[in-house]
Amino acid sequence: KTKMHYMDVVDMIAVATPITACCIRLANLMNSEIIGKPTDVPWAFIFERVDMLPRHPAQLYEAIAYFLLFLVKLYRGFFFGLCLTAIFTFRFFVEFLKENQVSFENNMSLNMGQWLSIPFVIIGVYFMFFYDRKTKKENKEAIKK
């Protein structure tokens, strides 16, 4: 209807995604949800609702990463791909610092959050490095005809 390219639309949506994800993770921190593993780092948090162990503030790590992503924008499809790649890569690694949320994950080499992150990283890399090149090549070929 608007004659906007669909990548422009998903880029606009992607602009809001990291700040939304940042707010969600800050809410998880305030609610003592999705807690990190016990640690002795000086910035550890004690989640009194759970136990009195100092733990990684995994939610805060994610919130900071998502906020930094919010500050970046480059070209068509790139930001969408960057958001997917960065958010789900960061999530993949932060999952190592989180307690498993369901018991069936205890016997898995990677937990469910990590397995679910992998396809989004691959899709993000595609949009960051291949999508815009493909469309530019198609546009050049169309102009030559």
mmCIF file of N, CA and C in Angstrom:
data_model
loop_
_atom_site.group_PDB
_atom_site.id
_atom_site.type_symbol
_atom_site.label_atom_id
_atom_site.label_comp_id
_atom_site.label_asym_id
_atom_site.label_seq_id
_atom_site.Cartn_x
_atom_site.Cartn_y
_atom_site.Cartn_z
ATOM 1 N N LYS A 1 0.817 -1.194 0.000
ATOM 2 C CA LYS A 1 0.000 0.000 0.000
ATOM 3 C C LYS A 1 0.862 1.261 0.000
ATOM 4 N N THR A 2 1.883 1.290 0.825
ATOM 5 C CA THR A 2 2.693 2.496 0.959
ATOM 6 C C THR A 2 3.815 2.568 -0.065
ATOM 7 N N LYS A 3 4.005 1.475 -0.819
ATOM 8 C CA LYS A 3 5.072 1.373 -1.804
ATOM 9 C C LYS A 3 6.456 1.464 -1.160
ATOM 10 N N MET A 4 6.508 1.147 0.113
ATOM 11 C CA MET A 4 7.802 1.092 0.808
ATOM 12 C C MET A 4 8.392 -0.296 0.601
ATOM 13 N N HIS A 5 9.683 -0.337 0.474
ATOM 14 C CA HIS A 5 10.364 -1.621 0.369
ATOM 15 C C HIS A 5 10.220 -2.343 1.710
ATOM 16 N N TYR A 6 9.978 -3.645 1.657
ATOM 17 C CA TYR A 6 9.751 -4.384 2.907
ATOM 18 C C TYR A 6 10.958 -4.339 3.832
ATOM 19 N N MET A 7 12.177 -4.223 3.293
ATOM 20 C CA MET A 7 13.353 -4.135 4.167
ATOM 21 C C MET A 7 13.382 -2.807 4.923
ATOM 22 N N ASP A 8 12.848 -1.749 4.316
ATOM 23 C CA ASP A 8 12.752 -0.483 5.035
ATOM 24 C C ASP A 8 11.799 -0.630 6.224
ATOM 25 N N VAL A 9 10.730 -1.401 6.026
ATOM 26 C CA VAL A 9 9.765 -1.628 7.108
ATOM 27 C C VAL A 9 10.405 -2.443 8.233
ATOM 28 N N VAL A 10 11.085 -3.559 7.891
ATOM 29 C CA VAL A 10 11.692 -4.362 8.964
ATOM 30 C C VAL A 10 12.841 -3.619 9.624
ATOM 31 N N ASP A 11 13.545 -2.743 8.875
ATOM 32 C CA ASP A 11 14.578 -1.913 9.509
ATOM 33 C C ASP A 11 13.956 -0.976 10.544
ATOM 34 N N MET A 12 12.798 -0.399 10.205
ATOM 35 C CA MET A 12 12.137 0.490 11.168
ATOM 36 C C MET A 12 11.688 -0.278 12.406
ATOM 37 N N ILE A 13 11.195 -1.476 12.187
ATOM 38 C CA ILE A 13 10.801 -2.315 13.322
ATOM 39 C C ILE A 13 12.038 -2.674 14.138
ATOM 40 N N ALA A 14 13.130 -2.986 13.439
ATOM 41 C CA ALA A 14 14.363 -3.388 14.118
ATOM 42 C C ALA A 14 14.942 -2.257 14.974
ATOM 43 N N VAL A 15 14.679 -1.013 14.600
ATOM 44 C CA VAL A 15 15.159 0.104 15.415
ATOM 45 C C VAL A 15 14.565 0.034 16.818
ATOM 46 N N ALA A 16 13.309 -0.363 16.912
ATOM 47 C CA ALA A 16 12.643 -0.427 18.212
ATOM 48 C C ALA A 16 12.954 -1.714 18.975
ATOM 49 N N THR A 17 13.410 -2.727 18.292
ATOM 50 C CA THR A 17 13.624 -4.026 18.928
ATOM 51 C C THR A 17 14.654 -3.992 20.052
ATOM 52 N N PRO A 18 15.850 -3.426 19.852
ATOM 53 C CA PRO A 18 16.827 -3.468 20.941
ATOM 54 C C PRO A 18 16.403 -2.684 22.187
ATOM 55 N N ILE A 19 15.771 -1.541 22.009
ATOM 56 C CA ILE A 19 15.365 -0.770 23.186
ATOM 57 C C ILE A 19 14.243 -1.491 23.920
ATOM 58 N N THR A 20 13.381 -2.176 23.168
ATOM 59 C CA THR A 20 12.329 -2.984 23.782
ATOM 60 C C THR A 20 12.943 -4.147 24.550
ATOM 61 N N ALA A 21 13.892 -4.831 23.918
ATOM 62 C CA ALA A 21 14.577 -5.948 24.579
ATOM 63 C C ALA A 21 15.326 -5.469 25.825
ATOM 64 N N CYS A 22 15.924 -4.285 25.757
ATOM 65 C CA CYS A 22 16.617 -3.705 26.913
ATOM 66 C C CYS A 22 15.642 -3.523 28.074
ATOM 67 N N CYS A 23 14.494 -2.962 27.793
ATOM 68 C CA CYS A 23 13.491 -2.746 28.852
ATOM 69 C C CYS A 23 12.980 -4.063 29.426
ATOM 70 N N ILE A 24 12.807 -5.063 28.573
ATOM 71 C CA ILE A 24 12.354 -6.366 29.053
ATOM 72 C C ILE A 24 13.383 -6.974 29.994
ATOM 73 N N ARG A 25 14.652 -6.908 29.618
ATOM 74 C CA ARG A 25 15.699 -7.481 30.484
ATOM 75 C C ARG A 25 15.841 -6.692 31.789
ATOM 76 N N LEU A 26 15.652 -5.392 31.756
ATOM 77 C CA LEU A 26 15.685 -4.622 33.010
ATOM 78 C C LEU A 26 14.519 -5.023 33.913
ATOM 79 N N ALA A 27 13.365 -5.293 33.316
ATOM 80 C CA ALA A 27 12.223 -5.774 34.099
ATOM 81 C C ALA A 27 12.524 -7.153 34.682
ATOM 82 N N ASN A 28 13.182 -8.026 33.905
ATOM 83 C CA ASN A 28 13.588 -9.334 34.429
ATOM 84 C C ASN A 28 14.524 -9.166 35.625
ATOM 85 N N LEU A 29 15.415 -8.194 35.544
ATOM 86 C CA LEU A 29 16.341 -7.929 36.652
ATOM 87 C C LEU A 29 15.568 -7.485 37.890
ATOM 88 N N MET A 30 14.649 -6.558 37.716
ATOM 89 C CA MET A 30 13.875 -6.049 38.852
ATOM 90 C C MET A 30 12.982 -7.115 39.478
ATOM 91 N N ASN A 31 12.520 -8.055 38.658
ATOM 92 C CA ASN A 31 11.641 -9.110 39.158
ATOM 93 C C ASN A 31 12.396 -10.368 39.592
ATOM 94 N N SER A 32 13.721 -10.315 39.572
ATOM 95 C CA SER A 32 14.558 -11.479 39.915
ATOM 96 C C SER A 32 14.218 -12.691 39.046
ATOM 97 N N GLU A 33 14.023 -12.452 37.763
ATOM 98 C CA GLU A 33 13.714 -13.521 36.813
ATOM 99 C C GLU A 33 14.937 -13.804 35.955
ATOM 100 N N ILE A 34 15.035 -15.028 35.485
ATOM 101 C CA ILE A 34 16.129 -15.466 34.618
ATOM 102 C C ILE A 34 17.471 -15.121 35.273
ATOM 103 N N ILE A 35 17.697 -15.676 36.420
ATOM 104 C CA ILE A 35 18.883 -15.332 37.213
ATOM 105 C C ILE A 35 20.141 -15.944 36.613
ATOM 106 N N GLY A 36 21.262 -15.311 36.914
ATOM 107 C CA GLY A 36 22.553 -15.807 36.469
ATOM 108 C C GLY A 36 23.098 -16.842 37.432
ATOM 109 N N LYS A 37 24.220 -17.411 37.044
ATOM 110 C CA LYS A 37 24.865 -18.418 37.875
ATOM 111 C C LYS A 37 25.623 -17.739 39.020
ATOM 112 N N PRO A 38 25.821 -18.463 40.128
ATOM 113 C CA PRO A 38 26.600 -17.908 41.240
ATOM 114 C C PRO A 38 28.016 -17.532 40.796
ATOM 115 N N THR A 39 28.523 -16.453 41.366
ATOM 116 C CA THR A 39 29.843 -15.957 40.992
ATOM 117 C C THR A 39 30.444 -15.172 42.151
ATOM 118 N N ASP A 40 31.725 -14.829 42.001
ATOM 119 C CA ASP A 40 32.369 -13.989 43.013
ATOM 120 C C ASP A 40 32.875 -12.678 42.408
ATOM 121 N N VAL A 41 32.376 -12.309 41.216
ATOM 122 C CA VAL A 41 32.784 -11.038 40.619
ATOM 123 C C VAL A 41 32.242 -9.886 41.466
ATOM 124 N N PRO A 42 32.952 -8.767 41.512
ATOM 125 C CA PRO A 42 32.539 -7.670 42.399
ATOM 126 C C PRO A 42 31.195 -7.025 42.029
ATOM 127 N N TRP A 43 30.742 -7.177 40.802
ATOM 128 C CA TRP A 43 29.477 -6.573 40.392
ATOM 129 C C TRP A 43 28.299 -7.541 40.494
ATOM 130 N N ALA A 44 28.504 -8.664 41.145
ATOM 131 C CA ALA A 44 27.437 -9.666 41.286
ATOM 132 C C ALA A 44 26.244 -9.076 42.046
ATOM 133 N N PHE A 45 25.068 -9.599 41.733
ATOM 134 C CA PHE A 45 23.830 -9.196 42.388
ATOM 135 C C PHE A 45 23.376 -10.323 43.311
ATOM 136 N N ILE A 46 22.733 -9.939 44.399
ATOM 137 C CA ILE A 46 22.084 -10.924 45.264
ATOM 138 C C ILE A 46 20.586 -10.789 45.035
ATOM 139 N N PHE A 47 19.991 -11.863 44.549
ATOM 140 C CA PHE A 47 18.557 -11.878 44.285
ATOM 141 C C PHE A 47 17.878 -12.471 45.515
ATOM 142 N N GLU A 48 17.477 -11.589 46.422
ATOM 143 C CA GLU A 48 16.931 -12.033 47.706
ATOM 144 C C GLU A 48 15.678 -12.876 47.563
ATOM 145 N N ARG A 49 14.925 -12.679 46.496
ATOM 146 C CA ARG A 49 13.717 -13.495 46.292
ATOM 147 C C ARG A 49 14.061 -14.949 45.976
ATOM 148 N N VAL A 50 15.288 -15.184 45.518
ATOM 149 C CA VAL A 50 15.699 -16.529 45.104
ATOM 150 C C VAL A 50 16.561 -17.182 46.174
ATOM 151 N N ASP A 51 17.669 -16.524 46.501
ATOM 152 C CA ASP A 51 18.588 -16.998 47.529
ATOM 153 C C ASP A 51 19.548 -15.860 47.864
ATOM 154 N N MET A 52 20.489 -16.112 48.694
ATOM 155 C CA MET A 52 21.421 -15.054 49.099
ATOM 156 C C MET A 52 22.792 -15.215 48.446
ATOM 157 N N LEU A 53 22.837 -15.893 47.324
ATOM 158 C CA LEU A 53 24.097 -16.089 46.616
ATOM 159 C C LEU A 53 24.359 -14.934 45.651
ATOM 160 N N PRO A 54 25.592 -14.436 45.614
ATOM 161 C CA PRO A 54 25.926 -13.441 44.585
ATOM 162 C C PRO A 54 25.901 -14.119 43.217
ATOM 163 N N ARG A 55 25.219 -13.503 42.258
ATOM 164 C CA ARG A 55 25.049 -14.110 40.937
ATOM 165 C C ARG A 55 25.360 -13.099 39.830
ATOM 166 N N HIS A 56 25.720 -13.634 38.646
ATOM 167 C CA HIS A 56 25.903 -12.770 37.482
ATOM 168 C C HIS A 56 24.580 -12.068 37.178
ATOM 169 N N PRO A 57 24.617 -10.754 36.965
ATOM 170 C CA PRO A 57 23.402 -10.054 36.530
ATOM 171 C C PRO A 57 23.239 -10.201 35.013
ATOM 172 N N ALA A 58 22.967 -11.428 34.565
ATOM 173 C CA ALA A 58 22.891 -11.736 33.134
ATOM 174 C C ALA A 58 21.898 -10.838 32.416
ATOM 175 N N GLN A 59 20.804 -10.500 33.086
ATOM 176 C CA GLN A 59 19.805 -9.638 32.473
ATOM 177 C C GLN A 59 20.393 -8.254 32.185
ATOM 178 N N LEU A 60 21.229 -7.773 33.095
ATOM 179 C CA LEU A 60 21.851 -6.466 32.918
ATOM 180 C C LEU A 60 22.854 -6.502 31.769
ATOM 181 N N TYR A 61 23.602 -7.588 31.634
ATOM 182 C CA TYR A 61 24.533 -7.728 30.510
ATOM 183 C C TYR A 61 23.769 -7.606 29.196
ATOM 184 N N GLU A 62 22.654 -8.321 29.111
ATOM 185 C CA GLU A 62 21.856 -8.273 27.885
ATOM 186 C C GLU A 62 21.276 -6.878 27.668
ATOM 187 N N ALA A 63 20.767 -6.252 28.710
ATOM 188 C CA ALA A 63 20.173 -4.923 28.582
ATOM 189 C C ALA A 63 21.184 -3.914 28.045
ATOM 190 N N ILE A 64 22.404 -3.969 28.538
ATOM 191 C CA ILE A 64 23.456 -3.049 28.072
ATOM 192 C C ILE A 64 23.772 -3.305 26.602
ATOM 193 N N ALA A 65 23.912 -4.574 26.233
ATOM 194 C CA ALA A 65 24.206 -4.913 24.833
ATOM 195 C C ALA A 65 23.090 -4.431 23.914
ATOM 196 N N TYR A 66 21.843 -4.633 24.312
ATOM 197 C CA TYR A 66 20.717 -4.222 23.481
ATOM 198 C C TYR A 66 20.647 -2.705 23.352
ATOM 199 N N PHE A 67 20.954 -2.001 24.438
ATOM 200 C CA PHE A 67 20.944 -0.541 24.378
ATOM 201 C C PHE A 67 22.007 -0.034 23.408
ATOM 202 N N LEU A 68 23.186 -0.636 23.435
ATOM 203 C CA LEU A 68 24.246 -0.226 22.510
ATOM 204 C C LEU A 68 23.833 -0.471 21.061
ATOM 205 N N LEU A 69 23.136 -1.565 20.819
ATOM 206 C CA LEU A 69 22.641 -1.837 19.468
ATOM 207 C C LEU A 69 21.640 -0.791 19.009
ATOM 208 N N PHE A 70 20.883 -0.281 19.941
ATOM 209 C CA PHE A 70 19.884 0.733 19.638
ATOM 210 C C PHE A 70 20.532 1.979 19.016
ATOM 211 N N LEU A 71 21.799 2.207 19.317
ATOM 212 C CA LEU A 71 22.490 3.404 18.858
ATOM 213 C C LEU A 71 23.051 3.296 17.434
ATOM 214 N N VAL A 72 22.944 2.117 16.796
ATOM 215 C CA VAL A 72 23.581 1.881 15.493
ATOM 216 C C VAL A 72 22.531 1.798 14.362
ATOM 217 N N LYS A 73 22.842 2.390 13.187
ATOM 218 C CA LYS A 73 21.989 2.261 11.988
ATOM 219 C C LYS A 73 22.867 2.517 10.761
ATOM 220 N N LEU A 74 22.864 1.608 9.758
ATOM 221 C CA LEU A 74 23.705 1.807 8.579
ATOM 222 C C LEU A 74 22.922 1.823 7.270
ATOM 223 N N TYR A 75 22.694 0.698 6.624
ATOM 224 C CA TYR A 75 22.028 0.684 5.332
ATOM 225 C C TYR A 75 20.919 -0.357 5.296
ATOM 226 N N ARG A 76 20.157 -0.355 4.208
ATOM 227 C CA ARG A 76 18.970 -1.206 4.073
ATOM 228 C C ARG A 76 19.278 -2.653 4.446
ATOM 229 N N GLY A 77 18.545 -3.147 5.412
ATOM 230 C CA GLY A 77 18.692 -4.530 5.847
ATOM 231 C C GLY A 77 19.808 -4.761 6.840
ATOM 232 N N PHE A 78 20.787 -3.851 6.885
ATOM 233 C CA PHE A 78 21.929 -4.067 7.767
ATOM 234 C C PHE A 78 21.527 -4.031 9.232
ATOM 235 N N PHE A 79 20.747 -3.029 9.612
ATOM 236 C CA PHE A 79 20.385 -2.901 11.025
ATOM 237 C C PHE A 79 19.529 -4.073 11.485
ATOM 238 N N PHE A 80 18.620 -4.503 10.624
ATOM 239 C CA PHE A 80 17.811 -5.674 10.929
ATOM 240 C C PHE A 80 18.717 -6.888 11.160
ATOM 241 N N GLY A 81 19.661 -7.098 10.260
ATOM 242 C CA GLY A 81 20.600 -8.213 10.397
ATOM 243 C C GLY A 81 21.500 -8.059 11.603
ATOM 244 N N LEU A 82 21.955 -6.836 11.841
ATOM 245 C CA LEU A 82 22.810 -6.581 13.004
ATOM 246 C C LEU A 82 22.071 -6.881 14.301
ATOM 247 N N CYS A 83 20.822 -6.448 14.362
ATOM 248 C CA CYS A 83 20.028 -6.713 15.568
ATOM 249 C C CYS A 83 19.891 -8.212 15.802
ATOM 250 N N LEU A 84 19.497 -8.929 14.763
ATOM 251 C CA LEU A 84 19.346 -10.378 14.927
ATOM 252 C C LEU A 84 20.663 -11.026 15.342
ATOM 253 N N THR A 85 21.728 -10.697 14.628
ATOM 254 C CA THR A 85 23.022 -11.320 14.903
ATOM 255 C C THR A 85 23.523 -10.977 16.297
ATOM 256 N N ALA A 86 23.524 -9.711 16.630
ATOM 257 C CA ALA A 86 24.083 -9.298 17.919
ATOM 258 C C ALA A 86 23.224 -9.764 19.094
ATOM 259 N N ILE A 87 21.929 -9.581 19.002
ATOM 260 C CA ILE A 87 21.057 -9.962 20.114
ATOM 261 C C ILE A 87 21.160 -11.462 20.377
ATOM 262 N N PHE A 88 21.076 -12.256 19.314
ATOM 263 C CA PHE A 88 21.060 -13.702 19.531
ATOM 264 C C PHE A 88 22.451 -14.279 19.766
ATOM 265 N N THR A 89 23.516 -13.622 19.275
ATOM 266 C CA THR A 89 24.874 -14.053 19.636
ATOM 267 C C THR A 89 25.117 -13.772 21.113
ATOM 268 N N PHE A 90 24.742 -12.575 21.529
ATOM 269 C CA PHE A 90 24.928 -12.230 22.938
ATOM 270 C C PHE A 90 24.094 -13.155 23.819
ATOM 271 N N ARG A 91 22.851 -13.398 23.409
ATOM 272 C CA ARG A 91 21.992 -14.300 24.180
ATOM 273 C C ARG A 91 22.616 -15.690 24.273
ATOM 274 N N PHE A 92 23.193 -16.174 23.173
ATOM 275 C CA PHE A 92 23.822 -17.493 23.146
ATOM 276 C C PHE A 92 24.873 -17.602 24.259
ATOM 277 N N PHE A 93 25.740 -16.577 24.369
ATOM 278 C CA PHE A 93 26.812 -16.630 25.362
ATOM 279 C C PHE A 93 26.333 -16.360 26.782
ATOM 280 N N VAL A 94 25.348 -15.489 26.948
ATOM 281 C CA VAL A 94 24.823 -15.216 28.286
ATOM 282 C C VAL A 94 24.115 -16.446 28.853
ATOM 283 N N GLU A 95 23.572 -17.279 27.977
ATOM 284 C CA GLU A 95 22.902 -18.501 28.438
ATOM 285 C C GLU A 95 23.844 -19.388 29.246
ATOM 286 N N PHE A 96 25.156 -19.318 28.994
ATOM 287 C CA PHE A 96 26.117 -20.090 29.782
ATOM 288 C C PHE A 96 26.129 -19.636 31.244
ATOM 289 N N LEU A 97 25.710 -18.394 31.488
ATOM 290 C CA LEU A 97 25.738 -17.827 32.836
ATOM 291 C C LEU A 97 24.398 -17.961 33.558
ATOM 292 N N LYS A 98 23.398 -18.530 32.887
ATOM 293 C CA LYS A 98 22.068 -18.654 33.475
ATOM 294 C C LYS A 98 21.822 -20.074 33.962
ATOM 295 N N GLU A 99 20.995 -20.170 34.971
ATOM 296 C CA GLU A 99 20.522 -21.478 35.411
ATOM 297 C C GLU A 99 19.536 -22.003 34.368
ATOM 298 N N ASN A 100 19.502 -23.316 34.167
ATOM 299 C CA ASN A 100 18.521 -23.893 33.251
ATOM 300 C C ASN A 100 17.123 -23.636 33.789
ATOM 301 N N GLN A 101 16.205 -23.309 32.880
ATOM 302 C CA GLN A 101 14.853 -22.977 33.295
ATOM 303 C C GLN A 101 13.944 -24.194 33.367
ATOM 304 N N VAL A 102 14.281 -25.237 32.626
ATOM 305 C CA VAL A 102 13.500 -26.472 32.653
ATOM 306 C C VAL A 102 14.462 -27.653 32.772
ATOM 307 N N SER A 103 14.019 -28.720 33.425
ATOM 308 C CA SER A 103 14.913 -29.827 33.767
ATOM 309 C C SER A 103 15.458 -30.573 32.555
ATOM 310 N N PHE A 104 14.721 -30.644 31.438
ATOM 311 C CA PHE A 104 15.228 -31.412 30.300
ATOM 312 C C PHE A 104 16.501 -30.806 29.706
ATOM 313 N N GLU A 105 16.779 -29.531 30.018
ATOM 314 C CA GLU A 105 17.993 -28.891 29.512
ATOM 315 C C GLU A 105 19.251 -29.380 30.222
ATOM 316 N N ASN A 106 19.102 -30.021 31.379
ATOM 317 C CA ASN A 106 20.258 -30.443 32.159
ATOM 318 C C ASN A 106 21.156 -31.429 31.417
ATOM 319 N N ASN A 107 20.604 -32.219 30.516
ATOM 320 C CA ASN A 107 21.385 -33.216 29.783
ATOM 321 C C ASN A 107 21.774 -32.759 28.381
ATOM 322 N N MET A 108 21.535 -31.498 28.060
ATOM 323 C CA MET A 108 21.845 -30.990 26.720
ATOM 324 C C MET A 108 23.195 -30.279 26.727
ATOM 325 N N SER A 109 23.948 -30.392 25.612
ATOM 326 C CA SER A 109 25.225 -29.681 25.520
ATOM 327 C C SER A 109 24.997 -28.172 25.428
ATOM 328 N N LEU A 110 23.967 -27.768 24.711
ATOM 329 C CA LEU A 110 23.536 -26.369 24.653
ATOM 330 C C LEU A 110 22.097 -26.339 25.150
ATOM 331 N N ASN A 111 21.722 -25.251 25.840
ATOM 332 C CA ASN A 111 20.341 -25.207 26.317
ATOM 333 C C ASN A 111 19.404 -24.719 25.214
ATOM 334 N N MET A 112 18.121 -24.758 25.477
ATOM 335 C CA MET A 112 17.126 -24.431 24.461
ATOM 336 C C MET A 112 17.294 -23.005 23.941
ATOM 337 N N GLY A 113 17.607 -22.061 24.817
ATOM 338 C CA GLY A 113 17.816 -20.684 24.379
ATOM 339 C C GLY A 113 18.960 -20.573 23.385
ATOM 340 N N GLN A 114 20.011 -21.363 23.576
ATOM 341 C CA GLN A 114 21.138 -21.345 22.652
ATOM 342 C C GLN A 114 20.763 -21.961 21.307
ATOM 343 N N TRP A 115 20.072 -23.101 21.330
ATOM 344 C CA TRP A 115 19.646 -23.739 20.079
ATOM 345 C C TRP A 115 18.716 -22.819 19.295
ATOM 346 N N LEU A 116 17.823 -22.134 19.996
ATOM 347 C CA LEU A 116 16.885 -21.248 19.309
ATOM 348 C C LEU A 116 17.561 -19.980 18.787
ATOM 349 N N SER A 117 18.709 -19.627 19.334
ATOM 350 C CA SER A 117 19.430 -18.433 18.899
ATOM 351 C C SER A 117 20.188 -18.648 17.592
ATOM 352 N N ILE A 118 20.659 -19.853 17.348
ATOM 353 C CA ILE A 118 21.525 -20.130 16.190
ATOM 354 C C ILE A 118 20.883 -19.746 14.852
ATOM 355 N N PRO A 119 19.636 -20.133 14.564
ATOM 356 C CA PRO A 119 19.058 -19.740 13.263
ATOM 357 C C PRO A 119 18.952 -18.226 13.090
ATOM 358 N N PHE A 120 18.677 -17.502 14.168
ATOM 359 C CA PHE A 120 18.551 -16.054 14.068
ATOM 360 C C PHE A 120 19.902 -15.394 13.798
ATOM 361 N N VAL A 121 20.976 -15.959 14.334
ATOM 362 C CA VAL A 121 22.315 -15.450 14.037
ATOM 363 C C VAL A 121 22.605 -15.631 12.550
ATOM 364 N N ILE A 122 22.295 -16.796 12.013
ATOM 365 C CA ILE A 122 22.536 -17.075 10.590
ATOM 366 C C ILE A 122 21.718 -16.132 9.703
ATOM 367 N N ILE A 123 20.449 -15.946 10.037
ATOM 368 C CA ILE A 123 19.595 -15.033 9.263
ATOM 369 C C ILE A 123 20.146 -13.612 9.342
ATOM 370 N N GLY A 124 20.577 -13.204 10.523
ATOM 371 C CA GLY A 124 21.137 -11.866 10.696
ATOM 372 C C GLY A 124 22.387 -11.648 9.871
ATOM 373 N N VAL A 125 23.271 -12.625 9.849
ATOM 374 C CA VAL A 125 24.497 -12.519 9.044
ATOM 375 C C VAL A 125 24.142 -12.375 7.565
ATOM 376 N N TYR A 126 23.155 -13.128 7.117
ATOM 377 C CA TYR A 126 22.715 -13.011 5.723
ATOM 378 C C TYR A 126 22.304 -11.565 5.414
ATOM 379 N N PHE A 127 21.465 -10.968 6.252
ATOM 380 C CA PHE A 127 20.996 -9.610 5.975
ATOM 381 C C PHE A 127 22.114 -8.582 6.104
ATOM 382 N N MET A 128 23.069 -8.809 6.985
ATOM 383 C CA MET A 128 24.170 -7.858 7.155
ATOM 384 C C MET A 128 25.119 -7.865 5.962
ATOM 385 N N PHE A 129 25.425 -9.033 5.438
ATOM 386 C CA PHE A 129 26.507 -9.123 4.467
ATOM 387 C C PHE A 129 26.100 -9.522 3.047
ATOM 388 N N PHE A 130 24.915 -10.072 2.866
ATOM 389 C CA PHE A 130 24.552 -10.567 1.548
ATOM 390 C C PHE A 130 23.300 -9.928 0.962
ATOM 391 N N TYR A 131 22.353 -9.544 1.788
ATOM 392 C CA TYR A 131 21.076 -9.032 1.276
ATOM 393 C C TYR A 131 21.260 -7.778 0.434
ATOM 394 N N ASP A 132 21.915 -6.757 0.957
ATOM 395 C CA ASP A 132 22.046 -5.490 0.246
ATOM 396 C C ASP A 132 22.879 -5.659 -1.018
ATOM 397 N N ARG A 133 23.897 -6.477 -0.976
ATOM 398 C CA ARG A 133 24.709 -6.733 -2.170
ATOM 399 C C ARG A 133 23.873 -7.395 -3.257
ATOM 400 N N LYS A 134 23.033 -8.338 -2.852
ATOM 401 C CA LYS A 134 22.176 -9.041 -3.807
ATOM 402 C C LYS A 134 21.218 -8.064 -4.474
ATOM 403 N N THR A 135 20.576 -7.196 -3.690
ATOM 404 C CA THR A 135 19.607 -6.263 -4.263
ATOM 405 C C THR A 135 20.301 -5.209 -5.120
ATOM 406 N N LYS A 136 21.498 -4.768 -4.741
ATOM 407 C CA LYS A 136 22.241 -3.801 -5.559
ATOM 408 C C LYS A 136 22.608 -4.419 -6.899
ATOM 409 N N LYS A 137 23.023 -5.689 -6.885
ATOM 410 C CA LYS A 137 23.374 -6.386 -8.124
ATOM 411 C C LYS A 137 22.141 -6.522 -9.016
ATOM 412 N N GLU A 138 20.997 -6.879 -8.416
ATOM 413 C CA GLU A 138 19.753 -7.002 -9.180
ATOM 414 C C GLU A 138 19.342 -5.653 -9.772
ATOM 415 N N ASN A 139 19.513 -4.580 -9.003
ATOM 416 C CA ASN A 139 19.167 -3.242 -9.498
ATOM 417 C C ASN A 139 20.058 -2.838 -10.661
ATOM 418 N N LYS A 140 21.355 -3.129 -10.589
ATOM 419 C CA LYS A 140 22.282 -2.801 -11.678
ATOM 420 C C LYS A 140 21.922 -3.566 -12.941
ATOM 421 N N GLU A 141 21.560 -4.846 -12.777
ATOM 422 C CA GLU A 141 21.168 -5.658 -13.933
ATOM 423 C C GLU A 141 19.875 -5.140 -14.546
ATOM 424 N N ALA A 142 18.959 -4.686 -13.724
ATOM 425 C CA ALA A 142 17.685 -4.157 -14.215
ATOM 426 C C ALA A 142 17.915 -2.851 -14.978
ATOM 427 N N ILE A 143 18.855 -2.028 -14.525
ATOM 428 C CA ILE A 143 19.157 -0.766 -15.188
ATOM 429 C C ILE A 143 19.791 -1.021 -16.549
ATOM 430 N N LYS A 144 20.658 -2.034 -16.643
ATOM 431 C CA LYS A 144 21.318 -2.374 -17.910
ATOM 432 C C LYS A 144 20.313 -2.825 -18.963
ATOM 433 N N LYS A 145 19.226 -3.436 -18.563
ATOM 434 C CA LYS A 145 18.205 -3.925 -19.506
ATOM 435 C C LYS A 145 17.392 -2.776 -19.955
#
